[in-house]
Amino acid sequence: MQILVISGSARVESNTRKVANLGSKYLTELGADVTFFDVGHDILPLYSGAEGEELHPNVQKLRDYASQAEAFFILTPEYHSAMSGALKNALDFLGSSYFRQKPVSIAAAGGGGKGGINALNNVRTVIRGILGLGLPQQVVIDPADLTGNGQLIEAADKRFRGVVEELVTFTKAISASKVL
Ligand SMILES: Cc1cc2nc3c(=O)[nH]c(=O)nc-3n(C[C@H](O)[C@H](O)[C@H](O)COP(=O)(O)O)c2cc1C
């Protein structure tokens, strides 16, 4: 069960990255082989469609990981009521040939003022646009949900694990059914 985790924040002290690392850990514990793409570490060029753009090593890395993935866990920060531009740029390098009929779970890091849901809805719209199977559960992580050592407080951890477990359940079911 190959799952690609995409951490969608380039911010140096990113909460999205902390949560994405935790998601990778939980997925691994549930038996997944996890690959990790961090838009803040694996810096992509700005999508232009120019000839040779696909030869950029980070574009190749992203596309290789996405080709091999049976499912995706996409984590975004909420910036100005939307996903980050860096994450959208990464998704623009992929598109439906990488996502069609593959389960996708989503989570957001918000600022704590009831934000996060806008970014989730925004990502969900894009997943539909690239023909991924957006799964119903989702979670917003606020700064107060994170402990100093990159863990989550109990209530947030329960919601977060629910999202991760749903992704594993659907990925296994689709893989076992061989219908898709
Ligand atoms: C440019 C910018 C815009 C932001 N806009 C929002 C927003 O619309 N809603 C919200 O809840 N938080 C907003 N925040 C707070 C971030 O969601 C919060 O800092 C979160 O931790 C971002 O994830 P990151 O730490 O991975 O970058 C914004 C932060 C920045 C830097």
XYZ file of N, CA, C and O and ligand atoms in Angstrom:
751
model
N 0.856 -1.195 0.000
C 0.000 0.000 0.000
C 0.892 1.245 0.000
O 1.463 1.620 0.998
N 0.996 1.828 -1.177
C 1.911 2.969 -1.355
C 1.108 4.267 -1.253
O 0.176 4.483 -2.024
N 1.463 5.113 -0.283
C 0.713 6.359 -0.072
C 1.672 7.540 -0.109
O 2.709 7.537 0.550
N 1.298 8.547 -0.901
C 2.097 9.773 -0.971
C 1.485 10.834 -0.052
O 0.310 11.189 -0.198
N 2.296 11.306 0.880
C 1.914 12.426 1.743
C 2.504 13.690 1.134
O 3.707 13.752 0.870
N 1.649 14.689 0.904
C 2.128 15.971 0.378
C 1.933 17.031 1.453
O 0.809 17.288 1.902
N 3.046 17.621 1.886
C 2.996 18.707 2.866
C 3.023 20.027 2.101
O 4.002 20.357 1.434
N 1.938 20.805 2.223
C 1.725 21.919 1.314
C 2.130 23.296 1.801
O 1.649 24.298 1.284
N 3.016 23.344 2.803
C 3.477 24.653 3.274
C 4.975 24.793 3.098
O 5.737 23.899 3.463
N 5.402 25.946 2.597
C 6.829 26.218 2.459
C 7.362 27.012 3.653
O 8.550 27.338 3.690
N 6.499 27.304 4.618
C 6.915 28.144 5.744
C 7.979 27.421 6.586
O 7.897 26.210 6.796
N 8.948 28.169 7.058
C 10.076 27.559 7.772
C 9.604 26.801 9.016
O 9.965 25.646 9.229
N 8.777 27.439 9.813
C 8.279 26.787 11.039
C 6.865 26.260 10.808
O 5.937 26.566 11.553
N 6.721 25.445 9.794
C 5.386 25.043 9.340
C 4.692 24.044 10.270
O 5.232 22.979 10.581
N 3.461 24.365 10.652
C 2.630 23.401 11.389
C 2.120 22.299 10.465
O 1.965 21.143 10.884
N 1.874 22.654 9.223
C 1.439 21.641 8.246
C 2.468 20.516 8.176
O 2.115 19.331 8.158
N 3.746 20.894 8.133
C 4.819 19.894 8.047
C 4.837 18.997 9.284
O 5.010 17.782 9.173
N 4.640 19.597 10.452
C 4.622 18.789 11.689
C 3.499 17.761 11.623
O 3.672 16.587 11.974
N 2.336 18.207 11.183
C 1.187 17.309 11.126
C 1.377 16.267 10.022
O 0.999 15.099 10.178
N 1.985 16.675 8.914
C 2.243 15.731 7.822
C 3.219 14.635 8.286
O 3.053 13.458 7.938
N 4.213 15.031 9.072
C 5.144 14.026 9.620
C 4.411 13.042 10.523
O 4.665 11.832 10.482
N 3.502 13.558 11.304
C 2.724 12.686 12.187
C 1.841 11.751 11.353
O 1.727 10.548 11.657
N 1.237 12.301 10.313
C 0.413 11.474 9.431
C 1.229 10.354 8.793
O 0.768 9.211 8.705
N 2.443 10.665 8.384
C 3.321 9.632 7.804
C 3.595 8.529 8.814
O 3.588 7.340 8.471
N 3.834 8.947 10.052
C 4.113 7.969 11.119
C 2.896 7.049 11.317
O 3.032 5.820 11.369
N 1.718 7.651 11.403
C 0.517 6.843 11.641
C 0.236 5.919 10.455
O -0.163 4.764 10.627
N 0.437 6.431 9.248
C 0.210 5.590 8.060
C 1.184 4.412 8.041
O 0.800 3.280 7.724
N 2.431 4.689 8.399
C 3.438 3.624 8.429
C 3.047 2.568 9.468
O 3.142 1.361 9.212
N 2.580 3.032 10.617
C 2.157 2.089 11.669
C 0.999 1.207 11.198
O 0.837 0.081 11.660
N 0.200 1.748 10.269
C -0.940 0.974 9.754
C -0.567 0.150 8.523
O -1.421 -0.387 7.829
N 0.725 0.085 8.221
C 1.200 -0.824 7.172
C 1.465 -0.194 5.823
O 1.776 -0.906 4.861
N 1.344 1.136 5.718
C 1.575 1.784 4.417
C 3.064 1.996 4.161
O 3.848 2.179 5.097
N 3.427 1.952 2.881
C 4.749 2.428 2.451
C 4.557 3.883 2.063
O 3.849 4.180 1.093
N 5.184 4.780 2.817
C 4.914 6.209 2.652
C 6.050 6.897 1.906
O 7.223 6.707 2.229
N 5.686 7.691 0.910
C 6.621 8.650 0.342
C 6.144 10.040 0.766
O 4.958 10.239 1.055
N 7.093 10.982 0.826
C 6.787 12.293 1.415
C 7.305 13.374 0.484
O 8.482 13.394 0.142
N 6.414 14.264 0.075
C 6.841 15.394 -0.756
C 6.505 16.675 -0.009
O 5.341 16.933 0.319
N 7.532 17.480 0.251
C 7.387 18.708 1.032
C 7.648 19.889 0.099
O 8.778 20.074 -0.372
N 6.618 20.695 -0.153
C 6.786 21.804 -1.109
C 7.785 22.849 -0.610
O 8.253 23.681 -1.384
N 8.115 22.786 0.689
C 9.099 23.711 1.248
C 10.531 23.213 1.125
O 11.477 24.005 1.236
N 10.706 21.904 0.922
C 12.044 21.333 0.767
C 12.346 21.001 -0.688
O 13.447 21.219 -1.173
N 11.357 20.431 -1.351
C 11.522 20.018 -2.751
C 10.923 21.137 -3.615
O 9.844 20.995 -4.187
N 11.657 22.238 -3.689
C 11.094 23.443 -4.317
C 10.867 23.212 -5.815
O 11.780 22.817 -6.546
N 9.651 23.472 -6.232
C 9.279 23.304 -7.639
C 9.389 24.634 -8.376
O 9.177 25.693 -7.771
N 9.655 24.571 -9.680
C 9.535 25.813 -10.459
C 8.061 26.215 -10.516
O 7.179 25.401 -10.224
N 7.808 27.453 -10.889
C 6.436 27.891 -11.100
C 5.945 27.270 -12.405
O 6.597 27.411 -13.442
N 4.817 26.562 -12.310
C 4.334 25.853 -13.505
C 4.147 26.817 -14.681
O 3.504 27.850 -14.547
N 4.742 26.445 -15.813
C 4.615 27.305 -16.987
C 4.256 26.527 -18.245
O 3.834 27.109 -19.234
N 4.472 25.217 -18.208
C 4.238 24.420 -19.414
C 5.382 24.529 -20.413
O 5.286 24.028 -21.535
N 6.480 25.187 -19.996
C 7.611 25.366 -20.917
C 8.280 24.024 -21.222
O 8.300 23.122 -20.383
N 8.837 23.940 -22.414
C 9.538 22.727 -22.813
C 10.699 22.462 -21.856
O 11.440 23.395 -21.514
N 10.865 21.237 -21.410
C 11.956 20.868 -20.524
C 11.658 21.039 -19.047
O 12.429 20.572 -18.198
N 10.542 21.660 -18.742
C 10.167 21.883 -17.336
C 10.071 20.560 -16.565
O 10.427 20.479 -15.386
N 9.619 19.538 -17.271
C 9.408 18.226 -16.629
C 10.732 17.562 -16.251
O 10.752 16.577 -15.530
N 11.849 18.116 -16.739
C 13.169 17.537 -16.412
C 13.701 18.028 -15.073
O 14.696 17.512 -14.567
N 13.057 19.038 -14.505
C 13.496 19.541 -13.195
C 13.433 18.379 -12.184
O 12.432 17.662 -12.119
N 14.509 18.170 -11.400
C 14.537 16.987 -10.524
C 13.369 16.915 -9.539
O 12.883 15.820 -9.242
N 12.905 18.061 -9.071
C 11.794 18.005 -8.106
C 10.458 17.731 -8.790
O 9.570 17.126 -8.189
N 10.339 18.151 -10.052
C 9.133 17.796 -10.816
C 9.140 16.284 -11.052
O 8.126 15.601 -10.876
N 10.301 15.758 -11.408
C 10.406 14.309 -11.632
C 10.120 13.537 -10.352
O 9.422 12.529 -10.366
N 10.650 14.044 -9.242
C 10.425 13.371 -7.955
C 8.930 13.338 -7.633
O 8.380 12.294 -7.282
N 8.281 14.496 -7.758
C 6.848 14.569 -7.459
C 6.063 13.623 -8.359
O 5.178 12.878 -7.903
N 6.372 13.643 -9.638
C 5.622 12.799 -10.580
C 5.907 11.317 -10.369
O 4.998 10.490 -10.490
N 7.145 10.981 -10.023
C 7.463 9.576 -9.733
C 6.675 9.098 -8.514
O 6.058 8.035 -8.528
N 6.726 9.896 -7.457
C 5.992 9.519 -6.244
C 4.492 9.384 -6.529
O 3.836 8.448 -6.063
N 3.957 10.353 -7.294
C 2.513 10.342 -7.560
C 2.112 9.165 -8.448
O 1.049 8.574 -8.272
N 2.987 8.798 -9.385
C 2.686 7.640 -10.249
C 2.620 6.363 -9.436
O 1.757 5.519 -9.660
N 3.569 6.253 -8.503
C 3.641 5.021 -7.718
C 2.555 4.953 -6.650
O 2.209 3.869 -6.172
N 2.005 6.093 -6.267
C 1.057 6.123 -5.140
C -0.278 5.485 -5.513
O -0.807 5.711 -6.601
N -0.798 4.699 -4.559
C -2.165 4.180 -4.704
C -3.167 5.145 -4.073
O -4.373 5.038 -4.296
N -2.664 6.049 -3.236
C -3.531 6.985 -2.515
C -2.682 8.172 -2.065
O -1.443 8.103 -2.061
N -3.390 9.237 -1.672
C -2.705 10.479 -1.283
C -3.255 11.002 0.041
O -4.458 10.891 0.320
N -2.361 11.598 0.822
C -2.774 12.381 1.991
C -2.215 13.783 1.753
O -0.992 13.987 1.765
N -3.119 14.735 1.512
C -2.702 16.102 1.168
C -2.984 17.018 2.354
O -4.120 17.097 2.841
N -1.927 17.701 2.799
C -2.062 18.608 3.944
C -1.716 20.019 3.501
O -0.676 20.252 2.868
N -2.602 20.944 3.839
C -2.415 22.326 3.387
C -2.494 23.300 4.553
O -3.241 23.070 5.499
N -1.762 24.398 4.468
C -2.042 25.498 5.393
C -3.235 26.287 4.852
O -3.534 26.207 3.657
N -3.934 27.003 5.719
C -4.914 27.964 5.198
C -4.243 29.322 5.135
O -3.826 29.885 6.153
N -4.108 29.828 3.929
C -3.570 31.174 3.698
C -4.650 32.000 2.999
O -5.081 31.644 1.889
N -5.084 33.047 3.636
C -6.088 33.943 3.038
C -7.263 33.152 2.476
O -7.647 33.302 1.318
N -7.777 32.277 3.326
C -9.001 31.510 3.030
C -8.864 30.535 1.869
O -9.862 30.221 1.194
N -7.669 30.026 1.657
C -7.451 29.062 0.563
C -6.250 28.176 0.894
O -5.572 28.389 1.905
N -5.992 27.196 0.023
C -4.759 26.417 0.141
C -3.580 27.335 -0.213
O -3.767 28.423 -0.775
N -2.366 26.880 0.077
C -1.192 27.681 -0.283
C -1.003 27.683 -1.803
O -1.355 26.719 -2.493
N -0.407 28.740 -2.299
C -0.059 28.785 -3.717
C 0.943 27.701 -4.071
O 0.901 27.129 -5.167
N 1.835 27.387 -3.139
C 2.862 26.365 -3.400
C 2.216 24.993 -3.609
O 2.644 24.220 -4.479
N 1.185 24.695 -2.819
C 0.501 23.401 -2.996
C -0.254 23.377 -4.321
O -0.195 22.389 -5.062
N -0.955 24.456 -4.624
C -1.701 24.482 -5.898
C -0.748 24.324 -7.075
O -1.040 23.611 -8.047
N 0.408 24.970 -6.987
C 1.411 24.839 -8.050
C 1.849 23.382 -8.198
O 1.975 22.869 -9.321
N 2.046 22.697 -7.064
C 2.438 21.279 -7.120
C 1.341 20.451 -7.785
O 1.626 19.593 -8.638
N 0.087 20.705 -7.427
C -1.016 19.923 -8.014
C -1.142 20.208 -9.512
O -1.534 19.334 -10.288
N -0.780 21.428 -9.913
C -0.822 21.764 -11.342
C 0.212 20.964 -12.139
O 0.060 20.771 -13.347
N 1.267 20.506 -11.472
C 2.253 19.650 -12.142
C 1.756 18.203 -12.261
O 2.395 17.385 -12.921
N 0.668 17.866 -11.587
C 0.180 16.479 -11.609
C -1.054 16.385 -12.512
O -0.939 16.200 -13.695
N -2.234 16.557 -11.936
C -3.428 16.454 -12.771
C -4.018 15.056 -12.764
O -3.550 14.152 -12.066
N -5.061 14.862 -13.577
C -5.924 13.687 -13.450
C -5.227 12.367 -13.768
O -5.604 11.331 -13.238
N -4.213 12.380 -14.607
C -3.579 11.099 -14.931
C -2.907 10.489 -13.697
O -2.678 9.284 -13.649
N -2.615 11.303 -12.699
C -1.985 10.804 -11.469
C -3.015 10.489 -10.386
O -2.720 9.741 -9.456
N -4.205 11.078 -10.466
C -5.170 10.984 -9.368
C -6.410 10.139 -9.670
O -7.103 9.729 -8.744
N -6.677 9.910 -10.917
C -7.929 9.248 -11.305
C -8.136 7.952 -10.514
O -7.266 7.107 -10.464
N -9.277 7.864 -9.847
C -9.707 6.665 -9.115
C -8.807 6.312 -7.922
O -8.821 5.183 -7.439
N -8.044 7.287 -7.437
C -7.231 7.029 -6.244
C -7.799 7.809 -5.056
O -8.125 8.998 -5.187
N -7.882 7.165 -3.870
C -8.393 7.871 -2.694
C -7.468 9.007 -2.245
O -6.241 8.878 -2.308
N -8.098 10.090 -1.790
C -7.347 11.255 -1.321
C -7.969 11.741 -0.013
O -9.158 12.061 0.030
N -7.160 11.797 1.037
C -7.603 12.399 2.298
C -6.932 13.744 2.478
O -5.835 13.975 1.953
N -7.623 14.616 3.248
C -7.111 15.982 3.382
C -7.131 16.460 4.830
O -7.978 16.045 5.625
N -6.181 17.333 5.139
C -6.120 17.982 6.447
C -5.566 19.384 6.240
O -4.860 19.639 5.255
N -5.911 20.288 7.157
C -5.430 21.671 7.046
C -4.869 22.142 8.379
O -5.335 21.730 9.447
N -3.880 23.029 8.301
C -3.406 23.767 9.475
C -3.970 25.177 9.362
O -3.764 25.852 8.347
N -4.718 25.579 10.381
C -5.318 26.910 10.388
C -4.686 27.783 11.456
O -3.812 27.343 12.216
N -5.149 29.018 11.494
C -4.576 29.977 12.437
C -5.222 29.978 13.806
O -4.755 30.661 14.719
N -6.319 29.233 13.951
C -6.959 29.134 15.263
C -8.170 30.033 15.427
O -8.852 29.992 16.444
N -8.474 30.829 14.415
C -9.644 31.700 14.489
C -10.801 31.153 13.687
O -11.474 31.893 12.973
N -11.009 29.858 13.765
C -12.044 29.128 13.013
C -11.732 29.042 11.523
O -12.605 28.757 10.701
N -10.480 29.270 11.138
C -10.076 29.071 9.746
C -9.677 27.626 9.515
O -9.660 26.819 10.441
N -9.375 27.309 8.277
C -8.957 25.951 7.897
C -9.976 25.308 6.970
O -9.613 24.656 5.992
N -11.244 25.512 7.256
C -12.310 24.886 6.466
C -12.312 25.432 5.035
O -12.624 24.713 4.087
N -11.933 26.699 4.879
C -11.894 27.282 3.523
C -10.822 26.590 2.675
O -11.047 26.284 1.502
N -9.670 26.349 3.293
C -8.593 25.656 2.567
C -9.011 24.231 2.226
O -8.735 23.744 1.134
N -9.702 23.570 3.161
C -10.144 22.193 2.895
C -11.132 22.162 1.732
O -11.029 21.315 0.841
N -12.105 23.081 1.751
C -13.072 23.117 0.650
C -12.383 23.416 -0.677
O -12.747 22.874 -1.726
N -11.384 24.281 -0.612
C -10.618 24.647 -1.795
C -9.865 23.425 -2.348
O -9.927 23.133 -3.558
N -9.207 22.684 -1.470
C -8.478 21.482 -1.916
C -9.467 20.448 -2.462
O -9.221 19.802 -3.489
N -10.605 20.313 -1.793
C -11.613 19.321 -2.219
C -12.104 19.622 -3.648
O -12.297 18.719 -4.453
N -12.296 20.893 -3.939
C -12.719 21.283 -5.299
C -11.652 20.883 -6.322
O -11.970 20.371 -7.407
N -10.396 21.095 -5.953
C -9.308 20.770 -6.886
C -9.186 19.255 -7.057
O -8.955 18.765 -8.177
N -9.376 18.510 -5.977
C -9.318 17.038 -6.087
C -10.377 16.545 -7.074
O -10.126 15.683 -7.910
N -11.569 17.125 -6.967
C -12.614 16.755 -7.928
C -12.161 17.106 -9.350
O -12.343 16.339 -10.293
N -11.505 18.244 -9.475
C -11.051 18.683 -10.797
C -10.000 17.769 -11.401
O -9.872 17.697 -12.629
N -9.259 17.075 -10.549
C -8.220 16.167 -11.068
C -8.641 14.704 -10.910
O -7.819 13.791 -11.014
N -9.938 14.527 -10.641
C -10.593 13.207 -10.659
C -10.125 12.243 -9.580
O -10.228 11.018 -9.734
N -9.595 12.783 -8.468
C -9.283 11.936 -7.317
C -10.561 11.598 -6.563
O -11.599 12.251 -6.730
N -10.468 10.535 -5.730
C -11.620 10.145 -4.903
C -11.475 10.818 -3.541
O -10.848 10.259 -2.638
N -12.003 12.008 -3.402
C -11.913 12.731 -2.125
C -12.722 12.015 -1.055
O -13.921 11.795 -1.229
N -12.065 11.616 0.019
C -12.764 10.876 1.081
C -13.485 11.855 2.008
O -13.078 13.011 2.144
N -14.562 11.387 2.667
C -15.425 12.327 3.395
C -14.822 12.963 4.638
O -15.132 14.112 4.947
N -13.999 12.237 5.377
C -13.479 12.843 6.609
C -12.403 13.887 6.285
O -11.729 13.809 5.261
N -12.244 14.830 7.209
C -11.201 15.856 7.068
C -10.981 16.452 8.450
O -11.792 16.268 9.355
N -9.877 17.155 8.596
C -9.583 17.707 9.919
C -8.802 19.016 9.777
O -7.964 19.152 8.885
N -9.125 19.955 10.662
C -8.341 21.195 10.785
C -7.525 21.097 12.067
O -8.065 20.747 13.124
N -6.248 21.399 11.960
C -5.386 21.442 13.143
C -5.057 22.901 13.435
O -4.505 23.611 12.581
N -5.418 23.342 14.640
C -5.113 24.700 15.090
C -3.790 24.699 15.855
O -3.377 23.651 16.350
N -3.154 25.853 15.989
C -1.900 25.896 16.762
C -2.053 25.293 18.158
O -1.149 24.600 18.640
N -3.209 25.505 18.789
C -3.416 24.993 20.155
C -3.534 23.469 20.196
O -3.454 22.863 21.273
N -3.729 22.836 19.037
C -3.827 21.366 18.995
C -2.456 20.703 19.040
O -2.356 19.494 19.281
N -1.422 21.473 18.734
C -0.063 20.910 18.668
C 0.660 21.066 19.999
O 0.626 22.143 20.613
N 1.315 20.009 20.417
C 2.165 20.104 21.601
C 3.576 20.479 21.126
O 3.869 20.425 19.935
N 4.432 20.828 22.057
C 5.777 21.288 21.705
C 6.601 20.273 20.955
O 7.473 20.630 20.163
N 6.317 18.987 21.147
C 7.154 17.957 20.508
C 6.526 17.371 19.243
O 6.803 16.229 18.873
N 5.651 18.159 18.605
C 5.095 17.729 17.324
C 3.991 16.696 17.431
O 3.607 16.089 16.427
N 3.452 16.507 18.621
C 2.314 15.608 18.798
C 1.036 16.448 18.859
O 1.094 17.685 18.913
N -0.106 15.763 18.904
C -1.385 16.463 18.986
C -2.040 16.205 20.333
O -1.873 15.116 20.913
N -2.779 17.185 20.817
C -3.556 16.955 22.036
C -4.608 15.884 21.726
O -4.946 15.640 20.563
N -5.128 15.278 22.777
C -5.913 14.043 22.619
C -7.098 14.189 21.644
O -7.285 13.355 20.752
N -7.892 15.245 21.814
C -9.099 15.378 20.979
C -8.729 15.533 19.506
O -9.345 14.915 18.624
N -7.714 16.336 19.226
C -7.289 16.539 17.835
C -6.666 15.264 17.279
O -6.860 14.923 16.100
N -5.921 14.562 18.122
C -5.279 13.322 17.686
C -6.332 12.294 17.265
O -6.159 11.585 16.274
N -7.412 12.249 18.008
C -8.491 11.291 17.690
C -9.085 11.614 16.306
O -9.283 10.724 15.478
N -9.348 12.892 16.068
C -9.915 13.281 14.769
C -8.911 13.003 13.642
O -9.266 12.514 12.575
N -7.647 13.313 13.924
C -6.604 13.134 12.909
C -6.421 11.654 12.571
O -6.337 11.267 11.403
N -6.397 10.822 13.604
C -6.261 9.375 13.365
C -7.452 8.841 12.571
O -7.315 7.920 11.756
N -8.634 9.411 12.801
C -9.823 8.999 12.051
C -9.646 9.214 10.556
O -10.016 8.368 9.736
N -9.049 10.338 10.203
C -8.795 10.651 8.790
C -7.795 9.642 8.205
O -7.991 9.098 7.112
N -6.734 9.391 8.961
C -5.681 8.472 8.492
C -6.250 7.052 8.334
O -6.001 6.365 7.327
N -7.038 6.631 9.305
C -7.593 5.266 9.267
C -8.564 5.112 8.088
O -8.590 4.067 7.435
N -9.338 6.154 7.825
C -10.256 6.092 6.687
C -9.481 5.936 5.376
O -9.889 5.176 4.489
N -8.377 6.639 5.260
C -7.572 6.543 4.036
C -7.054 5.118 3.846
O -7.110 4.566 2.741
N -6.573 4.520 4.917
C -6.053 3.150 4.832
C -7.183 2.176 4.487
O -7.023 1.297 3.629
N -8.333 2.349 5.115
C -9.476 1.460 4.855
C -9.867 1.494 3.380
O -10.025 0.454 2.736
N -10.014 2.698 2.828
C -10.442 2.810 1.430
C -9.349 2.341 0.469
O -9.645 1.729 -0.558
N -8.116 2.628 0.800
C -7.020 2.208 -0.093
C -6.961 0.687 -0.169
O -6.836 0.108 -1.259
N -7.093 0.044 0.996
C -7.084 -1.431 1.018
C -8.291 -1.993 0.270
O -8.170 -2.949 -0.484
N -9.459 -1.391 0.499
C -10.690 -1.915 -0.116
C -10.618 -1.818 -1.632
O -10.963 -2.761 -2.352
N -10.124 -0.705 -2.129
C -10.048 -0.515 -3.590
C -9.012 -1.462 -4.180
O -9.236 -2.102 -5.209
N -7.895 -1.590 -3.477
C -6.844 -2.481 -3.947
C -7.333 -3.931 -3.973
O -7.091 -4.669 -4.929
N -8.074 -4.342 -2.919
C -8.547 -5.735 -2.818
C -9.634 -6.021 -3.849
O -9.716 -7.115 -4.395
N -10.481 -5.019 -4.127
C -11.629 -5.271 -5.027
C -11.179 -5.388 -6.488
O -11.829 -6.041 -7.284
N -10.096 -4.739 -6.803
C -9.554 -4.751 -8.166
C -10.563 -4.255 -9.202
O -10.462 -4.538 -10.371
N -11.609 -3.521 -8.722
C -12.564 -3.001 -9.701
C -12.030 -1.753 -10.375
O -12.406 -1.451 -11.498
N -11.217 -0.998 -9.647
C -10.750 0.255 -10.220
C -9.341 0.098 -10.755
O -8.612 -0.775 -10.342
C -0.114 34.612 4.472
C -0.927 33.986 5.564
C -2.302 33.981 5.481
C -3.064 33.363 6.464
N -4.423 33.313 6.338
C -5.156 32.583 7.208
C -6.554 32.392 7.008
O -7.157 32.876 6.068
N -7.228 31.617 7.908
C -6.602 31.023 8.971
O -7.219 30.314 9.750
N -5.260 31.202 9.184
C -4.543 31.943 8.326
N -3.189 32.088 8.519
C -2.567 31.384 9.629
C -2.058 30.013 9.154
O -3.110 29.194 8.717
C -1.307 29.323 10.262
O -0.131 30.093 10.519
C -0.913 27.903 9.939
O -0.023 27.440 10.908
C -0.319 27.846 8.554
O 0.304 26.630 8.307
P 1.899 26.533 8.252
O 2.348 26.737 9.685
O 2.135 25.146 7.778
O 2.391 27.566 7.321
C -2.429 32.739 7.568
C -1.019 32.769 7.650
C -0.277 33.375 6.660
C 1.229 33.349 6.756
